[in-house]
C-alpha positions as MATLAB code, in Angstrom:
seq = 'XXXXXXXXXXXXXXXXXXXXXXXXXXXXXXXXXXXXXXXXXXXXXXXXXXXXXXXXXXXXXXXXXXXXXXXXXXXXXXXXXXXXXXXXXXXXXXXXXXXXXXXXXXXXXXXXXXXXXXXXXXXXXXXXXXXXXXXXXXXXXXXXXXXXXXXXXXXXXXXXXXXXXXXXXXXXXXXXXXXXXXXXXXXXXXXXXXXXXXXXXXXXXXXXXXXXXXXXXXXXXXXXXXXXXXXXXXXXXXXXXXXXXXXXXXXXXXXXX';
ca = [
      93.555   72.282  105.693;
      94.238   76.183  105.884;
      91.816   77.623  108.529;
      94.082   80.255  109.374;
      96.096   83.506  108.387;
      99.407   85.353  108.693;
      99.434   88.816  107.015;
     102.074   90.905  106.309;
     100.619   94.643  106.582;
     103.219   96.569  104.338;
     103.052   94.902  100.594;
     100.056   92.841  101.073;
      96.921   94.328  102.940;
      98.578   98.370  101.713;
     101.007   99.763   99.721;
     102.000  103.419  100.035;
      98.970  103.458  103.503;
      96.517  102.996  100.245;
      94.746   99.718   99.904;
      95.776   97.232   97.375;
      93.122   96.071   95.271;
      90.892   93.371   96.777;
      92.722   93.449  100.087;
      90.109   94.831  102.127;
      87.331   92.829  100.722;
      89.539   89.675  101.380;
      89.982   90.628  105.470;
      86.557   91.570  105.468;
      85.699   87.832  104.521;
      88.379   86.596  106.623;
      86.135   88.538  109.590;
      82.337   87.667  108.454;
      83.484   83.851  108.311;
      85.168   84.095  111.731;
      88.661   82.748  110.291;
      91.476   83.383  112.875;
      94.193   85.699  111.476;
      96.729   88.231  112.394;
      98.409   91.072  110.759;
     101.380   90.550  111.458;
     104.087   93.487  110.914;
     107.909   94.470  111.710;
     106.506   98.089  112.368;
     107.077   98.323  115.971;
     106.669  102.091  115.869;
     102.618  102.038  116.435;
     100.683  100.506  118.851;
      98.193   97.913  117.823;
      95.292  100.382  118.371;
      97.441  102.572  116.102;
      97.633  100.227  113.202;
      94.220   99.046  113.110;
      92.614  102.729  113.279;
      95.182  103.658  110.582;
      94.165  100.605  108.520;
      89.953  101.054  109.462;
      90.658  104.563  107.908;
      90.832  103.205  104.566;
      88.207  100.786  105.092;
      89.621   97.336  106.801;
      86.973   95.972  109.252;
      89.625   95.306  112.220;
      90.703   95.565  115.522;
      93.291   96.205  117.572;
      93.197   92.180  118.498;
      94.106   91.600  114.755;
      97.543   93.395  115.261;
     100.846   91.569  115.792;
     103.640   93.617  115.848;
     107.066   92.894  116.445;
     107.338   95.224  119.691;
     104.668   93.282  121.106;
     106.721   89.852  120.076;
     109.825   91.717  121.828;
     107.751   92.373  125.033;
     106.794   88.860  124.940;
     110.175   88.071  124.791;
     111.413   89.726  128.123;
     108.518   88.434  130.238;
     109.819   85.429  129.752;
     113.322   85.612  129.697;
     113.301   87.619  132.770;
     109.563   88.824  133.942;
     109.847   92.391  136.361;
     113.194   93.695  134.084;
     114.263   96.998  133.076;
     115.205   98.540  129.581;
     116.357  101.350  128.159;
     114.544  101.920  124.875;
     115.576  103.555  121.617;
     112.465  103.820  119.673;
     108.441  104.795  119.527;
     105.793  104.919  121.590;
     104.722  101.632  120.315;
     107.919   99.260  121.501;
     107.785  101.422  124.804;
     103.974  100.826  125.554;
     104.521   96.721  124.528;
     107.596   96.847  127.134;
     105.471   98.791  130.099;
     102.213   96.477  129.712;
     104.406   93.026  129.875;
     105.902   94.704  133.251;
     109.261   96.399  132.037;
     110.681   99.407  133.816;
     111.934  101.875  131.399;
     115.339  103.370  132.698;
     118.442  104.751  131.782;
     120.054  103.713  134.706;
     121.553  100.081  135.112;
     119.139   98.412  132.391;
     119.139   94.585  132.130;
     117.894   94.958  128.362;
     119.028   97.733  125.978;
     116.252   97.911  123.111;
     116.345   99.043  119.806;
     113.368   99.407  117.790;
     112.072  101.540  114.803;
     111.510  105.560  114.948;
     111.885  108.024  112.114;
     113.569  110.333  114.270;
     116.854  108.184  115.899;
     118.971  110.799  118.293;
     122.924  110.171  117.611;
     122.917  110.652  122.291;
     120.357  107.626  122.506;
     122.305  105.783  119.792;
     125.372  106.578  122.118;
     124.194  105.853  125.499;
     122.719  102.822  124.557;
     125.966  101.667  123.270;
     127.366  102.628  126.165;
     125.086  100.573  128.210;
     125.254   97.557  126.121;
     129.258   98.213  126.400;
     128.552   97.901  130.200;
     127.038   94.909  129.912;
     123.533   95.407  129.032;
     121.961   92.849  126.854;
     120.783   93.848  123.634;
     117.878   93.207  121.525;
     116.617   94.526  118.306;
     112.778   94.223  117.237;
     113.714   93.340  113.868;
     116.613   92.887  111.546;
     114.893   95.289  108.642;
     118.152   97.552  107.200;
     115.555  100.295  105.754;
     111.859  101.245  106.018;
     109.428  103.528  103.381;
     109.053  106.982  103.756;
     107.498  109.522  101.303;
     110.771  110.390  100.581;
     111.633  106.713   99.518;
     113.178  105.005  102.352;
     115.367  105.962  105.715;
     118.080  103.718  107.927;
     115.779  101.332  110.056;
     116.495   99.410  112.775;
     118.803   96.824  111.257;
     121.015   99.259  109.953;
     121.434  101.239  113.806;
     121.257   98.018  115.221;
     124.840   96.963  112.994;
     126.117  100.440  114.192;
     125.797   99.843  117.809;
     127.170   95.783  116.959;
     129.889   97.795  115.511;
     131.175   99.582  118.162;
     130.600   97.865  121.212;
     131.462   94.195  119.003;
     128.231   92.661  120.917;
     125.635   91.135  118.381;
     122.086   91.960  118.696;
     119.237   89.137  119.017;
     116.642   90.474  116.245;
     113.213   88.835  117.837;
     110.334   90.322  114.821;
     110.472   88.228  110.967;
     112.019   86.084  110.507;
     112.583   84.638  114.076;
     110.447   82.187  114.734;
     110.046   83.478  118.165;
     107.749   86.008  116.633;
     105.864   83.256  114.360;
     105.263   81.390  117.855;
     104.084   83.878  119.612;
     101.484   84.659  116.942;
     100.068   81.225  116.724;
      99.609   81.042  120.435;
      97.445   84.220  120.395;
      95.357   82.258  117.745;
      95.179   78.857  119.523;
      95.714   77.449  116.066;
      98.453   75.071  114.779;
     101.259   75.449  112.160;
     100.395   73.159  109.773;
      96.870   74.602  109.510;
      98.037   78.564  109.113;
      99.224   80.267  105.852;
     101.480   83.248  106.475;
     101.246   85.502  103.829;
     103.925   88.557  103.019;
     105.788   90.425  100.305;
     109.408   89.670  100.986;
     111.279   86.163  100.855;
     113.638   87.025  103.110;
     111.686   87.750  105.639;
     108.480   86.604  105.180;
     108.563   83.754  103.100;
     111.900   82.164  104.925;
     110.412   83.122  108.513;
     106.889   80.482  107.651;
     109.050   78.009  106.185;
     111.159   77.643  108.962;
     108.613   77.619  111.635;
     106.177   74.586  109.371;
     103.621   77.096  108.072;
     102.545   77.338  104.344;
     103.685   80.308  102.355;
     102.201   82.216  100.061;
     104.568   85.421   98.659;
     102.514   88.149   96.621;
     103.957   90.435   94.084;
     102.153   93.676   95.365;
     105.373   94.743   97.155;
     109.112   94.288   97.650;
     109.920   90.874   95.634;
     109.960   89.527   92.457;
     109.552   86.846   90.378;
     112.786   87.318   89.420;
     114.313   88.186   92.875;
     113.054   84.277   93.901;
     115.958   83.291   91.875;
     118.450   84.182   94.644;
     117.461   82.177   97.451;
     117.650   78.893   98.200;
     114.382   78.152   98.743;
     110.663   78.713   97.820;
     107.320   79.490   98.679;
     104.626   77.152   98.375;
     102.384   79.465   96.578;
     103.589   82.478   94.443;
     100.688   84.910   93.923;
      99.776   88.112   92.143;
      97.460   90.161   94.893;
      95.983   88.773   98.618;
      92.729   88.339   96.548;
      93.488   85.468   94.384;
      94.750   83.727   97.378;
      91.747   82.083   98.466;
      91.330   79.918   94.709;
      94.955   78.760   95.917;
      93.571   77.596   99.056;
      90.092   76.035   97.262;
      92.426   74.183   94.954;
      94.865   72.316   97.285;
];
């Protein structure tokens, strides 16, 4: 039985930072019934008390509690690969706020972790000394594997794409923690206290989303409000349980199963 949720932010709950039809009404249910849930994003750029005043501005009833963001996941990460570390950071306020509140020093100087996160405003020096540093012998993550992001201006280089630049020219791969590692899916359940098999995650791409809940046991759900298709389905090799229109006709899904 679902009792809990996974949402994707970007595609699902908004679309453009406007609300897609019956989204809000659906999270406000999902908080008067006292269902556990997450929304769960790639965007490591804000804060969680960013996200959920941006989203409260256009009338979601949340908190910051119901933000999971991938620079949070990364954070996560470090603690417990090596708690009391240092990093040098190429990315918002939001990855380097995650990294200082799980204990990280934030340095230039002999780093153990060079991290690369999202920011609409990448220097080509940062780019370059953190190549440098990873070239040294730094150990390199990335807080998500996502080539391009939205803009107004339609979309920009995100941190996939730097991420293969850096790979590029110091040949030393980058471990990509946010959707779809499973790491990240982990993380989130153990905030909830809830179990795999009873959580849907809900998002917009399959090869992110829909491929990340598969392959850590959780039901799927894809909706069509943002990046995939019907049609793009056809090019993976595998499926979501539940295909969708909007986040509001999910919870007939549910009923009927």
């Amino acid at each position: 039985m679902i009792t809990a949720h996974l949402l994707d932010m970007d595609g699902v709950l908004v679309r453009g930072g406007q609300p897609i039809d019956g989204s809000i009404d659906y999270v406000a249910t999902l908080v008067a019934t006292g269902k556990p849930f997450q929304i769960f994003t790639n965007n490591s750029r804000f804060t969680p008390d960013d996200h959920a005043e941006r989203l409260r501005a256009v009338g979601f009833p949340v908190a910051r509690d119901h933000i999971y963001t991938s620079a949070l996941a990364t954070a996560r990460f470090i603690e417990l690969q090596k708690p009391g570390s240092s990093a040098y950071v190429i990315g918002d306020h939001g990855l380097v706020e995650a990294l200082r509140s799980a204990g990280c020093r934030i340095t230039e100087y002999g780093p153990d972790f060079v991290v690369l996160g999202d920011t609409t405003s990448y220097h080509y020096e940062q780019i370059a000394t953190g190549a440098e540093l990873v070239a040294k012998g730094a150990w390199f993550l990335a807080t998500n594997p996502d080539a391009t992001g939205p803009t107004e201006r339609g979309f920009h280089p995100a941190c996939g794409a730097v991420a293969a630049l850096i790979e590029k020219a110091t040949g030393r791969q980058p471990y990509f923690v946010g959707k779809p590692n499973p790491f990240m899916m982990r993380s989130a359940l153990d905030r909830l206290g809830v179990s795999a098999a009873d959580t849907i995650l809900v998002g917009d791409r399959m090869d992110t989303d829909v491929v990340a809940g598969l392959e850590s046991g959780l039901q799927t759900a894809l909706v069509l409000t943002g990046v995939s298709t019907r049609a793009d389905m056809g090019r993976f090799p595998f499926r979501p349980h539940h295909v969708i229109e909007r986040l509001a006709d999910l919870g007939e899904v549910i009923m009927r199963k």
